[in-house]
């Protein structure tokens, strides 16, 4: 195909081609640009050959280009776009030939098996994976044996290897039956994926068709399903540790499910260290540690996980540990007090009657995802202990509210004006949570 020149259409680029004659290739006709011609002329050029296609400039919208394709004894016309790759819909292709090939496969499947496709999700194998029952039971026994041998939440290397060898569906089923697993609900993080070789949907057990982007894969647990099936998969994602590349900047629920813990390990380990040697430290959480050392702690958790060493031998300044904990909360893609509940908490903070406000805070707390609620509860218990040492550290609930308000809750929209306007309410919410943690949680 010759070099292209590009023309803009809206916020997309329409691609133009040098004019060349049609060249037959198998059941296709490799179409070249035929200038401004009508649909009738395009139909005549295609000659009724199934799978034949040409490119033409639109008569209705000059400067934009159309793919004319023969399928099902009719000529189908698609607006053609180019943004570095060719596309008429969601999928992007390196060549027009690949675009047409994938399109013909999809058209054929949807035409010849439309009734079958519509029924694919009505009888899924997702909850009844007979072909994997033995493997699931085998992994369940391994996980149970691991629990009896050790109280650690992570499985041994041998078990981890065994889990890697089976499908994500079997692994998830095994973990679901393991009573040591914290059953936090989590949605799947599906992303369009191109599979190499034949692949089958792990929801409906049907073939995933097409040249590229045949389906979607959960980037957290590896579940592979049709795009239409992904709408029916329950919120039962069991993240796989091998897919979680880091601790910081990772979704909170994803992290705790991957490590099979109630709370993020960072929170538990940092708070344990702070309470062991830092509760009486003046300006605790207000005084900043060296940024370079805080980044070192972050890298240690990302690299070593729960084995990260943050003891006094390595980091004698407790402010480095408090800084690392605050950084973890700031780096969360979804704050501890989630975007969905942010505006509700702000409105609650504006209630003048203290009793009504406290009751309203409790009601909004119930809207938090379980992992977020548990993390917030644990943190507030800790911060309450900090205030009990106010005579030494000079940190009361109001001071801690100033520090943790913008750390634990951020407005959904990235607006400096909104953030500045809401700061007093953020501070008040955290102050209320600390002072009333025994009642609210």
Coordinates of C-alpha atoms in Angstrom, one line a residue, residues 43-384:
X43 CA -21.3 -1.4 -6.0
X44 CA -20.6 -1.8 -9.7
X45 CA -16.9 -1.9 -9.3
X46 CA -17.1 -4.6 -6.6
X47 CA -18.9 -6.7 -9.1
X48 CA -20.9 -8.7 -6.5
X49 CA -17.8 -10.5 -5.3
X50 CA -18.2 -11.5 -1.6
X51 CA -15.4 -10.1 0.5
X52 CA -14.3 -7.6 -2.1
X53 CA -13.7 -4.0 -0.9
X54 CA -12.6 -0.6 -2.3
X55 CA -11.9 2.8 -0.8
X56 CA -13.7 5.9 -2.0
X57 CA -14.1 9.5 -1.1
X58 CA -17.5 10.4 0.2
X59 CA -19.8 12.4 -2.1
X60 CA -21.9 13.5 0.9
X61 CA -18.9 14.7 2.9
X62 CA -15.9 15.5 0.6
X63 CA -12.5 15.1 2.3
X64 CA -13.7 12.0 4.2
X65 CA -13.3 8.4 3.1
X66 CA -15.4 5.3 3.0
X67 CA -14.7 1.6 3.0
X68 CA -17.1 -0.2 0.6
X69 CA -17.3 -3.9 1.4
X70 CA -19.4 -6.7 -0.1
X71 CA -21.0 -9.1 2.4
X72 CA -24.2 -11.0 2.4
X73 CA -25.1 -10.1 -1.2
X74 CA -25.0 -6.4 -0.4
X75 CA -22.5 -3.5 -0.3
X76 CA -21.8 -2.2 3.2
X77 CA -20.3 1.3 3.6
X78 CA -18.2 2.3 6.6
X79 CA -16.6 5.7 7.4
X80 CA -12.8 5.1 7.5
X81 CA -10.6 6.9 10.0
X82 CA -6.9 6.9 10.7
X83 CA -5.0 7.9 13.9
X84 CA -1.8 6.0 13.1
X85 CA -3.9 2.9 12.6
X86 CA -7.0 2.2 10.5
X87 CA -10.4 1.9 12.2
X88 CA -14.1 2.1 11.6
X89 CA -15.1 1.2 15.1
X90 CA -13.2 0.5 18.4
X91 CA -10.5 -1.8 17.0
X92 CA -7.4 -0.3 15.4
X93 CA -5.5 -2.2 12.6
X94 CA -2.1 -1.9 11.0
X95 CA -3.5 -2.4 7.5
X96 CA -6.8 -2.1 5.7
X97 CA -6.5 -5.8 4.8
X98 CA -6.4 -6.8 8.5
X99 CA -9.4 -4.5 9.2
X100 CA -11.4 -6.1 6.4
X101 CA -10.4 -9.7 7.4
X102 CA -11.5 -9.1 11.0
X103 CA -14.7 -7.3 9.9
X104 CA -15.7 -10.3 7.7
X105 CA -15.1 -12.7 10.5
X106 CA -17.2 -10.6 12.8
X107 CA -20.0 -10.1 10.2
X108 CA -20.1 -13.8 9.5
X109 CA -20.3 -14.8 13.1
X110 CA -22.9 -12.2 14.0
X111 CA -25.0 -13.1 10.9
X112 CA -24.8 -16.9 11.0
X113 CA -24.9 -17.3 14.8
X114 CA -26.8 -14.2 16.1
X115 CA -29.3 -16.3 18.0
X116 CA -26.5 -18.4 19.6
X117 CA -24.6 -15.3 20.5
X118 CA -27.6 -13.8 22.2
X119 CA -27.9 -16.9 24.4
X120 CA -24.2 -17.3 25.3
X121 CA -24.6 -15.5 28.6
X122 CA -27.8 -17.3 29.7
X123 CA -26.1 -20.5 30.7
X124 CA -22.6 -19.6 31.7
X125 CA -20.1 -22.1 33.0
X126 CA -18.7 -19.5 35.4
X127 CA -20.3 -20.9 38.5
X128 CA -20.3 -24.5 37.3
X129 CA -16.9 -25.2 35.9
X130 CA -17.2 -29.0 35.6
X131 CA -14.0 -29.4 33.5
X132 CA -12.0 -27.7 36.3
X133 CA -13.6 -29.3 39.4
X134 CA -10.7 -31.6 40.2
X135 CA -8.1 -28.9 39.8
X136 CA -10.1 -26.6 42.0
X137 CA -10.4 -29.2 44.8
X138 CA -6.7 -29.9 44.5
X139 CA -5.8 -26.3 44.9
X140 CA -8.3 -25.9 47.8
X141 CA -6.6 -28.8 49.6
X142 CA -3.2 -27.2 49.1
X143 CA -4.4 -23.9 50.5
X144 CA -6.0 -25.5 53.5
X145 CA -2.8 -27.4 54.2
X146 CA -0.9 -24.2 54.0
X147 CA -3.2 -22.6 56.5
X148 CA -2.6 -25.4 59.0
X149 CA 1.1 -25.2 58.6
X150 CA 1.4 -21.5 58.9
X151 CA -0.8 -18.5 59.8
X152 CA 0.8 -16.4 57.1
X153 CA -1.7 -15.1 54.5
X154 CA 0.5 -15.8 51.5
X155 CA 0.7 -19.3 50.1
X156 CA 4.1 -21.1 49.8
X157 CA 6.2 -21.0 46.7
X158 CA 5.1 -24.5 45.8
X159 CA 1.4 -23.6 46.0
X160 CA 2.0 -20.3 44.2
X161 CA 3.6 -22.3 41.3
X162 CA 0.6 -24.7 41.3
X163 CA -1.8 -21.9 41.1
X164 CA 0.0 -20.3 38.2
X165 CA -0.3 -23.4 36.2
X166 CA -4.1 -23.4 36.2
X167 CA -6.6 -20.9 34.7
X168 CA -7.5 -17.7 36.6
X169 CA -11.1 -19.1 36.8
X170 CA -9.9 -22.2 38.7
X171 CA -7.6 -20.1 40.9
X172 CA -10.4 -17.8 41.8
X173 CA -12.8 -20.7 42.6
X174 CA -10.1 -22.2 44.9
X175 CA -9.5 -19.0 46.8
X176 CA -13.3 -18.4 47.2
X177 CA -13.5 -21.7 49.0
X178 CA -10.6 -20.9 51.3
X179 CA -12.0 -19.6 54.6
X180 CA -8.8 -17.7 55.2
X181 CA -9.6 -15.4 52.3
X182 CA -11.1 -12.0 53.2
X183 CA -14.2 -11.7 51.1
X184 CA -14.1 -8.1 50.0
X185 CA -16.1 -7.5 46.8
X186 CA -14.1 -6.2 43.9
X187 CA -15.0 -5.4 40.3
X188 CA -12.9 -6.8 37.5
X189 CA -10.5 -4.4 35.8
X190 CA -11.3 -5.5 32.2
X191 CA -9.2 -4.1 29.3
X192 CA -9.4 -5.0 25.6
X193 CA -6.9 -7.7 24.8
X194 CA -5.5 -9.4 21.7
X195 CA -5.1 -13.2 22.2
X196 CA -2.6 -15.2 20.3
X197 CA -4.0 -18.4 19.0
X198 CA -7.5 -19.9 19.7
X199 CA -9.0 -18.7 23.0
X200 CA -12.2 -19.4 24.8
X201 CA -14.3 -17.2 27.1
X202 CA -14.0 -18.2 30.7
X203 CA -17.6 -17.1 31.4
X204 CA -19.6 -18.8 28.6
X205 CA -16.9 -21.3 27.3
X206 CA -17.4 -20.1 23.7
X207 CA -14.8 -19.3 21.1
X208 CA -13.4 -15.7 21.0
X209 CA -13.4 -14.7 17.4
X210 CA -11.5 -12.1 15.4
X211 CA -7.9 -11.2 14.4
X212 CA -7.3 -8.7 17.2
X213 CA -9.1 -7.5 20.4
X214 CA -11.1 -10.7 20.5
X215 CA -12.2 -10.0 24.1
X216 CA -11.2 -8.5 27.4
X217 CA -8.8 -9.5 30.1
X218 CA -8.9 -8.5 33.8
X219 CA -5.5 -6.9 34.4
X220 CA -5.8 -7.9 38.1
X221 CA -6.7 -11.5 38.0
X222 CA -6.3 -12.5 34.4
X223 CA -9.9 -13.6 33.7
X224 CA -10.5 -13.7 29.9
X225 CA -14.1 -13.2 28.6
X226 CA -16.0 -11.8 25.6
X227 CA -16.7 -8.1 25.9
X228 CA -20.4 -8.8 26.1
X229 CA -19.9 -11.4 28.8
X230 CA -17.9 -9.0 30.9
X231 CA -21.1 -7.2 31.7
X232 CA -22.5 -10.3 33.4
X233 CA -19.4 -11.3 35.4
X234 CA -20.0 -10.8 39.2
X235 CA -17.8 -8.5 41.2
X236 CA -15.6 -11.3 42.5
X237 CA -12.2 -10.4 41.2
X238 CA -9.4 -12.3 43.1
X239 CA -6.2 -10.3 42.2
X240 CA -3.2 -12.4 41.4
X241 CA 0.0 -11.3 43.2
X242 CA 2.1 -11.9 40.0
X243 CA 0.0 -9.2 38.3
X244 CA 0.4 -6.7 41.1
X245 CA 3.6 -4.9 40.2
X246 CA 3.8 -2.5 43.2
X247 CA 2.3 -1.6 46.6
X248 CA 2.1 2.2 46.3
X249 CA -0.3 3.6 43.7
X250 CA -2.2 0.3 43.7
X251 CA -6.0 0.3 44.2
X252 CA -6.6 -0.4 47.9
X253 CA -9.1 -3.2 47.5
X254 CA -6.9 -4.8 44.8
X255 CA -3.9 -4.8 47.1
X256 CA -5.6 -6.3 50.1
X257 CA -7.3 -9.1 48.1
X258 CA -4.0 -9.9 46.3
X259 CA -2.3 -10.3 49.7
X260 CA -5.3 -11.8 51.4
X261 CA -5.2 -9.2 54.3
X262 CA -7.8 -7.1 56.0
X263 CA -5.8 -3.9 55.4
X264 CA -2.9 -2.8 53.2
X265 CA 0.3 -4.2 54.6
X266 CA 1.9 -0.7 54.5
X267 CA -0.7 0.6 56.9
X268 CA -0.3 -2.3 59.4
X269 CA 3.5 -2.3 59.3
X270 CA 3.9 1.5 59.5
X271 CA 1.4 1.9 62.3
X272 CA 3.0 -0.9 64.3
X273 CA 6.4 0.7 64.0
X274 CA 5.1 4.2 64.9
X275 CA 3.2 2.9 68.0
X276 CA 6.3 1.0 69.1
X277 CA 8.6 4.0 69.2
X278 CA 7.0 7.2 68.1
X279 CA 3.8 8.1 69.9
X280 CA 5.5 10.6 72.1
X281 CA 7.5 12.2 69.2
X282 CA 6.9 16.0 69.1
X283 CA 4.9 17.0 66.0
X284 CA 4.1 13.4 65.0
X285 CA 2.6 13.4 61.5
X286 CA 3.0 17.2 61.3
X287 CA 6.8 17.2 61.1
X288 CA 8.1 16.0 57.7
X289 CA 10.9 13.5 57.2
X290 CA 13.5 13.7 54.5
X291 CA 11.8 13.2 51.1
X292 CA 14.6 11.0 49.8
X293 CA 14.4 8.6 52.8
X294 CA 10.6 8.5 52.4
X295 CA 11.0 7.5 48.8
X296 CA 13.4 4.8 49.9
X297 CA 10.7 3.3 52.2
X298 CA 8.2 3.4 49.3
X299 CA 10.7 1.6 47.1
X300 CA 11.3 -1.0 49.9
X301 CA 7.6 -1.8 50.1
X302 CA 7.2 -1.9 46.3
X303 CA 10.2 -4.2 46.1
X304 CA 10.0 -6.4 49.2
X305 CA 6.3 -6.1 50.3
X306 CA 5.7 -7.2 53.9
X307 CA 9.4 -8.1 54.2
X308 CA 10.4 -4.4 53.9
X309 CA 12.7 -3.4 56.8
X310 CA 11.6 0.0 58.3
X311 CA 13.1 -0.6 61.8
X312 CA 14.9 2.0 63.8
X313 CA 18.2 0.5 62.7
X314 CA 17.5 1.5 59.1
X315 CA 15.3 4.6 59.7
X316 CA 15.9 6.1 63.2
X317 CA 13.8 9.2 62.4
X318 CA 10.1 8.2 63.0
X319 CA 9.0 11.1 60.8
X320 CA 10.3 9.1 57.8
X321 CA 7.8 6.3 58.6
X322 CA 4.9 8.7 59.2
X323 CA 5.8 10.4 55.9
X324 CA 5.8 7.1 54.1
X325 CA 2.4 6.3 55.5
X326 CA 0.9 9.6 54.5
X327 CA 2.5 9.2 51.0
X328 CA 0.8 5.8 50.6
X329 CA -2.6 7.4 51.3
X330 CA -1.9 10.3 48.9
X331 CA -0.8 7.9 46.1
X332 CA -4.0 5.8 46.2
X333 CA -5.8 6.1 42.9
X334 CA -9.1 6.1 44.8
X335 CA -8.7 7.8 48.2
X336 CA -9.6 6.0 51.5
X337 CA -12.7 8.2 51.6
X338 CA -13.7 7.5 48.1
X339 CA -14.7 9.9 45.3
X340 CA -18.3 8.6 45.4
X341 CA -18.7 9.5 49.1
X342 CA -16.7 12.7 49.1
X343 CA -19.5 15.2 48.4
X344 CA -21.7 13.4 51.0
X345 CA -19.0 13.8 53.7
X346 CA -18.6 17.5 52.8
X347 CA -22.3 18.1 53.1
X348 CA -22.4 16.3 56.4
X349 CA -19.7 18.5 57.7
X350 CA -21.9 21.5 57.1
X351 CA -24.6 20.3 59.5
X352 CA -24.6 22.6 62.5
X353 CA -26.2 20.2 65.1
X354 CA -23.4 18.0 66.5
X355 CA -25.6 15.0 67.2
X356 CA -27.3 15.1 63.8
X357 CA -23.9 15.5 62.2
X358 CA -22.4 12.5 64.0
X359 CA -25.4 10.3 63.0
X360 CA -25.0 11.5 59.4
X361 CA -21.3 10.8 59.4
X362 CA -22.0 7.2 60.5
X363 CA -24.5 6.7 57.7
X364 CA -22.0 7.9 55.0
X365 CA -19.3 5.7 56.5
X366 CA -21.6 2.7 55.7
X367 CA -21.3 3.6 52.0
X368 CA -17.5 3.0 51.9
X369 CA -16.2 -0.2 50.3
X370 CA -15.4 -2.7 53.0
X371 CA -11.6 -2.6 52.6
X372 CA -11.7 1.3 52.7
X373 CA -13.9 1.2 55.8
X374 CA -11.6 -1.3 57.6
X375 CA -8.5 0.8 56.7
X376 CA -10.1 4.0 57.9
X377 CA -11.3 2.3 61.1
X378 CA -7.8 1.0 61.9
X379 CA -6.2 4.4 61.1
X380 CA -8.7 6.3 63.4
X381 CA -8.0 3.9 66.3
X382 CA -4.3 4.6 65.8
X383 CA -4.8 8.4 65.6
X384 CA -6.8 8.3 68.7

